[in-house]
Each structure stands twice: as structure tokens, then as C-alpha cells.
Coordinates of C-alpha atoms and ligand atoms in Angstrom, one line a residue:
X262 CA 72.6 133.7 88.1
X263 CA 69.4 134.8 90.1
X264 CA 69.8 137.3 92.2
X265 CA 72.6 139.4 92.8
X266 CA 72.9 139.8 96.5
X267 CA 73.8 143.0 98.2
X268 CA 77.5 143.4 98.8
X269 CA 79.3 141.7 101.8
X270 CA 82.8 141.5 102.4
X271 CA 83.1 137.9 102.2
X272 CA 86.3 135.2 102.4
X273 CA 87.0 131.6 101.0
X274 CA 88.3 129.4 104.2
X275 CA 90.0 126.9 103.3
X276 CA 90.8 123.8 105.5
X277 CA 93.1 120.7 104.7
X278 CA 94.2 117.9 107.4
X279 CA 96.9 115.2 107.3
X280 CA 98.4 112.6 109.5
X281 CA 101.8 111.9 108.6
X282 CA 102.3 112.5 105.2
X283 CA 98.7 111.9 104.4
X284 CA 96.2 114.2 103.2
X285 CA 92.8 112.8 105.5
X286 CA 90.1 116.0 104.8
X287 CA 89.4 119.0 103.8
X288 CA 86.9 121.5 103.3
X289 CA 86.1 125.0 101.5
X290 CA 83.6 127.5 102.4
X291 CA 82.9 130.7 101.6
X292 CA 81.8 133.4 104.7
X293 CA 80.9 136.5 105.4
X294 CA 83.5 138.2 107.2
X295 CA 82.0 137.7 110.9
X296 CA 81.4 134.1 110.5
X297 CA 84.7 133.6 110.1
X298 CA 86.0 133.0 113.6
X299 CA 82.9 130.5 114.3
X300 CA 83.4 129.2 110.8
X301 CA 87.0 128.5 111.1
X302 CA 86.3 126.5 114.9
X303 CA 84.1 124.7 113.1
X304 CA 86.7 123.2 110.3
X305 CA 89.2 122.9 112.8
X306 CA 87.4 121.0 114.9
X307 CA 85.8 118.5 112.6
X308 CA 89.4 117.5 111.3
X309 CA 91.0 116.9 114.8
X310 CA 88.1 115.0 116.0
X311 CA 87.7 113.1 112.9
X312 CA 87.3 109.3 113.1
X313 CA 88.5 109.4 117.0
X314 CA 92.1 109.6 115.6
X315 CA 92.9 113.1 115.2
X316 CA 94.7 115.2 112.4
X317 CA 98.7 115.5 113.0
X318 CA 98.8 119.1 111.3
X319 CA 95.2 121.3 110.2
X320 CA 96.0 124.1 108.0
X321 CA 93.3 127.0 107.6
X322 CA 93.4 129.7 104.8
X323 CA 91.0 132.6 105.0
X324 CA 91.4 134.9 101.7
X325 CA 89.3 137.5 100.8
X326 CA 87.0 137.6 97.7
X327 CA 85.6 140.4 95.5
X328 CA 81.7 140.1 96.6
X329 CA 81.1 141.7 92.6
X330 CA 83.3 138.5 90.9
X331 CA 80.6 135.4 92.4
X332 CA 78.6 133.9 90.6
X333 CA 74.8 132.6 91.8
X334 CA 73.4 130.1 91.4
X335 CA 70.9 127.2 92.3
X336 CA 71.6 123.9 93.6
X337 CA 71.1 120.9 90.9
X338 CA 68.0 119.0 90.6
X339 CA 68.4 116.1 92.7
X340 CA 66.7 112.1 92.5
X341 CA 67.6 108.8 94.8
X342 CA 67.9 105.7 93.4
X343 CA 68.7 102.7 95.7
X344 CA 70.1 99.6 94.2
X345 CA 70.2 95.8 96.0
X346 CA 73.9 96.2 96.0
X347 CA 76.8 98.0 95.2
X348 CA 78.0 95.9 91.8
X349 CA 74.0 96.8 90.7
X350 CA 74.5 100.4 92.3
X351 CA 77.8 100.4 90.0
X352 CA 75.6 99.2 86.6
X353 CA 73.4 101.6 87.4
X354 CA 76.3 104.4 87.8
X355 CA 77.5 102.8 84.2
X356 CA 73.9 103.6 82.7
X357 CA 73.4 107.0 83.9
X358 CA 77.0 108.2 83.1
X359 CA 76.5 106.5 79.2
X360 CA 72.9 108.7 79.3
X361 CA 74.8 111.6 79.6
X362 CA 77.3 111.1 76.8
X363 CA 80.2 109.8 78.6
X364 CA 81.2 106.8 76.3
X365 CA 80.6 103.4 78.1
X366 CA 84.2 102.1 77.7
X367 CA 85.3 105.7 79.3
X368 CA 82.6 104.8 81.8
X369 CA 83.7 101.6 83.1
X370 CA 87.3 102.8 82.8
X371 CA 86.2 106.0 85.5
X372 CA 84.3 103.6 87.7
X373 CA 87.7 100.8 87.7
X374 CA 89.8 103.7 88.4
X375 CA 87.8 104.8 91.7
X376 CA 87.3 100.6 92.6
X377 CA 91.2 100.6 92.8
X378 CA 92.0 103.6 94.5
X379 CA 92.9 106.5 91.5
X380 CA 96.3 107.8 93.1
X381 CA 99.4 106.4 93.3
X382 CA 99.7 102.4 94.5
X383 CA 95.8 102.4 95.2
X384 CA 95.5 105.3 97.3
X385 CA 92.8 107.9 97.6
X386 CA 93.7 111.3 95.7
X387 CA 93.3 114.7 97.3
X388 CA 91.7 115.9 94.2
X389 CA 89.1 115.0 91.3
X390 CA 90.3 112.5 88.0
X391 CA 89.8 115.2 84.6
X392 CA 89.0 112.6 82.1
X393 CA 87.8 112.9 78.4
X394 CA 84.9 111.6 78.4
X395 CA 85.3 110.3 74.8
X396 CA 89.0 108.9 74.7
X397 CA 89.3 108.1 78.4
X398 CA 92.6 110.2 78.4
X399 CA 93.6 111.7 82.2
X400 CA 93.7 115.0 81.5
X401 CA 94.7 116.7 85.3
X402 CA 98.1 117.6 85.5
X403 CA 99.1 116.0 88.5
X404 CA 97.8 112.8 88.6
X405 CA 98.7 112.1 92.6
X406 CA 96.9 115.3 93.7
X407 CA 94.0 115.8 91.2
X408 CA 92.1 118.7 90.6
X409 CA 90.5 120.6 93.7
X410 CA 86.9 122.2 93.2
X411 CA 87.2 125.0 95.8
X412 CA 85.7 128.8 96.2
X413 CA 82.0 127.2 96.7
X414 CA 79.0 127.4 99.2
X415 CA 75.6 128.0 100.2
X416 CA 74.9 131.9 99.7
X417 CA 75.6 133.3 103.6
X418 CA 71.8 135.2 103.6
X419 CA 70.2 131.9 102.9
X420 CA 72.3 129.5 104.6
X421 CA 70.1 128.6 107.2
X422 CA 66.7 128.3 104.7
X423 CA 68.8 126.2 102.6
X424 CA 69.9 123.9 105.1
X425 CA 66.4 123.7 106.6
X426 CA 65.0 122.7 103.3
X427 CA 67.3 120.2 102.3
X428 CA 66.7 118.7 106.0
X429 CA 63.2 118.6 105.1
X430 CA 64.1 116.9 102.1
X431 CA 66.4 114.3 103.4
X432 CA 69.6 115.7 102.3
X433 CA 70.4 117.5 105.5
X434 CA 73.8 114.8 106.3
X435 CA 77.0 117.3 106.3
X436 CA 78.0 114.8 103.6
X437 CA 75.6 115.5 101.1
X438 CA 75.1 119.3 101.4
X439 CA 78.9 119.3 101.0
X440 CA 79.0 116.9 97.8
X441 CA 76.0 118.9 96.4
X442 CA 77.4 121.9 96.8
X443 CA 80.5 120.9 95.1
X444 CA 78.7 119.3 92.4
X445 CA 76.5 122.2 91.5
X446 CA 79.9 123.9 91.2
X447 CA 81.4 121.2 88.7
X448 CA 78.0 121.1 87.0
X449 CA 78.5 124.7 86.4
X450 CA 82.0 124.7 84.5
X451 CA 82.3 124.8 81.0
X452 CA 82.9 121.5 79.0
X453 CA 81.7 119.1 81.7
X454 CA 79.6 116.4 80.4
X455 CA 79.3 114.5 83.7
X456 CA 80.7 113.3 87.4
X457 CA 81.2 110.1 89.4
X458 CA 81.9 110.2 93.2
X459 CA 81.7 107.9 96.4
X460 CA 83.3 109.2 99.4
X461 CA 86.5 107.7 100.9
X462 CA 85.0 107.1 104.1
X463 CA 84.7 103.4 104.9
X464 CA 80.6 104.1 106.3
X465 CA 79.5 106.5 103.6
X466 CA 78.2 104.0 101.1
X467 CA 75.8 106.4 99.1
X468 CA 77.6 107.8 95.6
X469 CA 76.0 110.0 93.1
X470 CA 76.6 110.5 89.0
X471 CA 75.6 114.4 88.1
X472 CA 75.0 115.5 84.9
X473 CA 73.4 119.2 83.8
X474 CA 70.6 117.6 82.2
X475 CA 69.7 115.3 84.7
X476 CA 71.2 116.8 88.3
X477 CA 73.0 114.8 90.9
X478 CA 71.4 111.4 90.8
X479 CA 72.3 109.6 94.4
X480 CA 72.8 105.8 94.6
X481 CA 72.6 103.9 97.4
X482 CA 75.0 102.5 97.6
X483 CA 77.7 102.5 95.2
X484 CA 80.3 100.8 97.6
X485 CA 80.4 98.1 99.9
X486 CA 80.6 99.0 103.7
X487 CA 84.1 99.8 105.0
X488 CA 85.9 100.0 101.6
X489 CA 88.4 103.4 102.3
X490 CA 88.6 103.8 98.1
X491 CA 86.6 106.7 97.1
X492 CA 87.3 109.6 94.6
X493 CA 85.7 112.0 91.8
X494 CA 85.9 111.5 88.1
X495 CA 85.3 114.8 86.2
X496 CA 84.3 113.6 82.6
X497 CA 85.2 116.5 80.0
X498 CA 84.0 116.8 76.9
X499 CA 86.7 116.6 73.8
X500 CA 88.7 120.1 73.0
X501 CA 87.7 121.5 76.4
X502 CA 90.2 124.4 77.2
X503 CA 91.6 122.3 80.1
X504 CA 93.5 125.2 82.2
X505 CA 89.9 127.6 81.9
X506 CA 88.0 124.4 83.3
X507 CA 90.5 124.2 86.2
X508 CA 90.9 127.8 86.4
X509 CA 86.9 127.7 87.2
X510 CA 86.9 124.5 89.2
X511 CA 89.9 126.0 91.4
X512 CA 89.5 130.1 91.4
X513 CA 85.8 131.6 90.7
X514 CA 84.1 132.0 93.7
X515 CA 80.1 130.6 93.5
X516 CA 77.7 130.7 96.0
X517 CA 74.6 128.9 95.8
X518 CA 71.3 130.9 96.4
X519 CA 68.0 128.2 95.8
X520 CA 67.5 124.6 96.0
X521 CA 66.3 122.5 92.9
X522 CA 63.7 120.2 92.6
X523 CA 64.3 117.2 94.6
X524 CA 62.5 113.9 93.3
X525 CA 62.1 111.0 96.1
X526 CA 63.3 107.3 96.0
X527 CA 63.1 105.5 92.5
X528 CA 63.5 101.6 91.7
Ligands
WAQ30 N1 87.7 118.8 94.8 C1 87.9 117.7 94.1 N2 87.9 116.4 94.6 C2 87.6 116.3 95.9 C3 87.3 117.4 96.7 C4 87.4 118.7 96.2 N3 87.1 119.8 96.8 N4 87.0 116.9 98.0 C5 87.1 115.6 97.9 N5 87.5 115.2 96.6 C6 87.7 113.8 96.2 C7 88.9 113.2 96.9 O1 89.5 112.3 95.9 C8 88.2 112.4 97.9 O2 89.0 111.2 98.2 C9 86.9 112.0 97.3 O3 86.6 113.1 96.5 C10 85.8 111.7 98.2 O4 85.7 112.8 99.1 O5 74.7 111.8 100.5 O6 81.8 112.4 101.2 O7 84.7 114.0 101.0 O8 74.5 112.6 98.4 O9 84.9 111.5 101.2 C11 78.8 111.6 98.1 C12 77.4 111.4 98.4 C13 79.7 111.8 99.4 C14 76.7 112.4 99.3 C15 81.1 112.2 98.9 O10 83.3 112.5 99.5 C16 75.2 112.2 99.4 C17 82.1 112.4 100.0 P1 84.7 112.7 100.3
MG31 MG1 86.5 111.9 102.8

């Protein structure tokens, strides 16, 4: 925690769209009250217009926080590797994941989960995979939806700065503020040794493994172009208290105030 801003009223929004029965996006944000009209446009917006075919139904939830119960704090350290491939962007994902205690067998098992599509019959979850990072037991209680990270975003007096400095830095893609942000959160919960993530959308070949030694290490890429299978595996260390961890990952609002150090393109 750095600085303790002064108070705001401020809300979580909350946006989830589906076509048909299927959940396509969704988004959390946290804003001060008059952002929320703009704010809201925004979300709604993005998930009719997404990939040309629009959303069948966009839900929107605005709930308001207690400004004294966030917690600050600054974005993860973040490096780029860039790999010939996916299958060596994948060994690469396997190294850094073992580095930060995961076991390797656990490892591998995380990364074949996310190949095949984690939810039911192959398909994309809403949610994040809990899994124990020594045993490789799933440890979410519904294993279709996942666990949602939610109640997270850049602090509302710095937005802008932030933004402009992570567009400096490369990272200024919706995509990555947004998977950054999230991860900083997960980095933050108690018991979390380390994350896996590529995105479900077919383009969006660059993946990341986050650990809170090392950051959010990016790697480009860690799918091949126009594969839809994307997900998160959370990996939790043994004995975690598994309804605090998703009580944090799901409830306690945190904003982040400062960028971390951001290291450019290794081999
Ligand atoms: N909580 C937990 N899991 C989530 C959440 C959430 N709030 N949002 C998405 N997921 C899971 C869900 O299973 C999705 O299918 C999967 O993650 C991928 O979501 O340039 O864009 O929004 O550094 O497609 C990573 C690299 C991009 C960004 C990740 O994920 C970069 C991305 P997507
Ligand atoms: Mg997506």
C-alpha cells in the first residue's frame, strides 16, 4: 500500500456479454462516481461491437464501494520474452512457472489444460483454473465457471499518467493494461505461487506467467494464430485457505496507484 488517496465515492462496474447461451466478455472496473455514465458507454459498447458479431444480451452492474476498504498498490514488474514459436513460447512458460515453485508435472498439467480448452467439452471458462501447485488438484468450486478476479483497476487520480506511461512502455494495448491489472491483483492474494494466461481471442497470441518474485513475464507468443482456447491457471500453494483466496480474488476492491519497473525484449 502507498498512498492512501483522498476519499471518493467510488463503484465497481461490472460488465458480462453472451451470445446465446455463451459467456463471450467481460470486464471490471472500478470509477469514481462521475465516470460512471462514460465508463459504462464504454463497456457496453466494446461488447456489442465486439468481433463485428455483436453480444445477444450485455449486463452492467455498478455497486458501490467503501473508498476506506481498497487497497493500493503498484502494478508488477514487467519483462518480454519472445520465443520462435508457440510450442518454444510454451517450454519457456514450463520453465518460468517451475522457477517459481509450481512443480513441473503440475506445470505441464496447467499448460495441457488451457491447450484443450479448461471448461466443459473443450470450451473456454468464464473464470480462472485454482490449482495446487504441488498436487495438481482443481481446487475452484465450479469447475465450468471458474473463479472471477473482479473489484480491480488503475487508481481514478492517476489513470491517465498510468496509461501514458505504459503507452510509453509498449504496454498501452487495452489487452495488456487489462491482464496486468488483473494480475497485479492475483499477485496480490494470499497463497498464490504463480499464474498462466493466453487470451481466448483467436489474434491475441502474446501470454504471460506472473509470479511475485519475478512479475508478469510476457511471451510472445504462447499460441498459434486463430486458436479460440485461452484461460487462466491460478497456481496455489498447498493448505491455502481456499474460500479467503476467492473471497480476495472476487470481493476486495484494489486500485493500482504506480507502475513497476518494466524490463524490454529478452532472448
Ligand atoms: N477472472 C478470472 N479469469 C478471467 C477473467 C477474470 N476477471 N477474465 C478472463 N478470464 C479468463 C477466462 O477463462 C478467459 O477465457 C481467459 O481468462 C482469457 O481472457 O499483452 O486478453 O480476456 O501482456 O481473452 C494476456 C496478455 C491477454 C496481455 C489475456 O485474456 C499482454 C486476455 P482474455
Ligand atoms: Mg477474451
Amino acid at each position: 500500500m502507498l498512498i492512501s488517496w483522498p476519499m471518493k465515492t467510488l463503484y465497481s462496474l461490472r460488465m458480462r456479454a453472451s451470445r446465446g447461451a455463451t459467456h463471450i466478455s467481460g470486464a471490471e472496473r472500478i470509477v469514481a462516481a462521475d465516470e460512471l455514465v462514460c465508463a459504462t458507454a464504454e463497456l457496453m459498447s466494446r461488447a456489442a461491437l465486439r468481433h463485428g458479431a455483436p453480444a445477444d444480451e450485455v449486463h452492467c452492474i455498478a455497486e458501490r464501494i467503501d473508498p476506506a476498504t481498497v487497497q493500493y498498490h503498484s502494478f508488477p514488474d514487467v519483462t518480454n520474452y519472445a520465443a520462435p514459436e508457440w510450442r518454444a513460447g510454451r517450454q519457456l512458460a514450463l520453465e518460468l512457472l517451475t522457477k517459481a515453485g509450481v512443480d513441473a508435472k503440475v506445470a505441464q498439467a496447467g499448460l495441457d489444460l488451457l491447450a484443450n480448452g479448461p471448461g466443459a467439452n473443450g470450451a473456454n471458462m468464464r473464470g480462472a483454473v485454482l490449482m495446487d501447485a504441488t498436487s495438481g488438484q482443481r481446487l475452484e468450486p465450479d469447475q465450468q465457471r471458474g473463479v472471477r478476479v473482479s473489484r480491480m483497476d488503475l487508481a481514478p487520480q492517476v489513470r491517465n499518467q498510468i496509461h501514458a506511461e505504459l503507452e510509453a512502455a509498449g504496454l498501452g494495448h487495452h489487452r495488456t493494461a487489462e491482464a496486468l491489472t488483473l494480475s497485479g491483483k492475483v499477485l496480490a492474494a494470499p497463497g498464490i505461487v504463480a499464474e498462466l494466461c493466453w487470451s481466448d481471442e483467436a489474434d491475441y497470441i502474446t501470454g504471460y506467467v506472473a509470479d511475485p518474485q519475478r512479475g508478469y513475464q510476457r511471451i510472445t507468443p504462447l499460441k498459434a494464430l486463430g486458436d479460440q482456447r485461452g484461460g487462466r491457471v491460478f497456481f496455489v500453494a498447498p493448505n491455502v485457505e481456499v474460500a479467503d483466496l476467492i473471497h480476495f480474488l472476487e470481493r476486495q476492491p484494489l486500485l493500482f496507484d504506480a507502475i513497476g519497473a518494466i524490463q524490454r525484449q529478452q532472448g
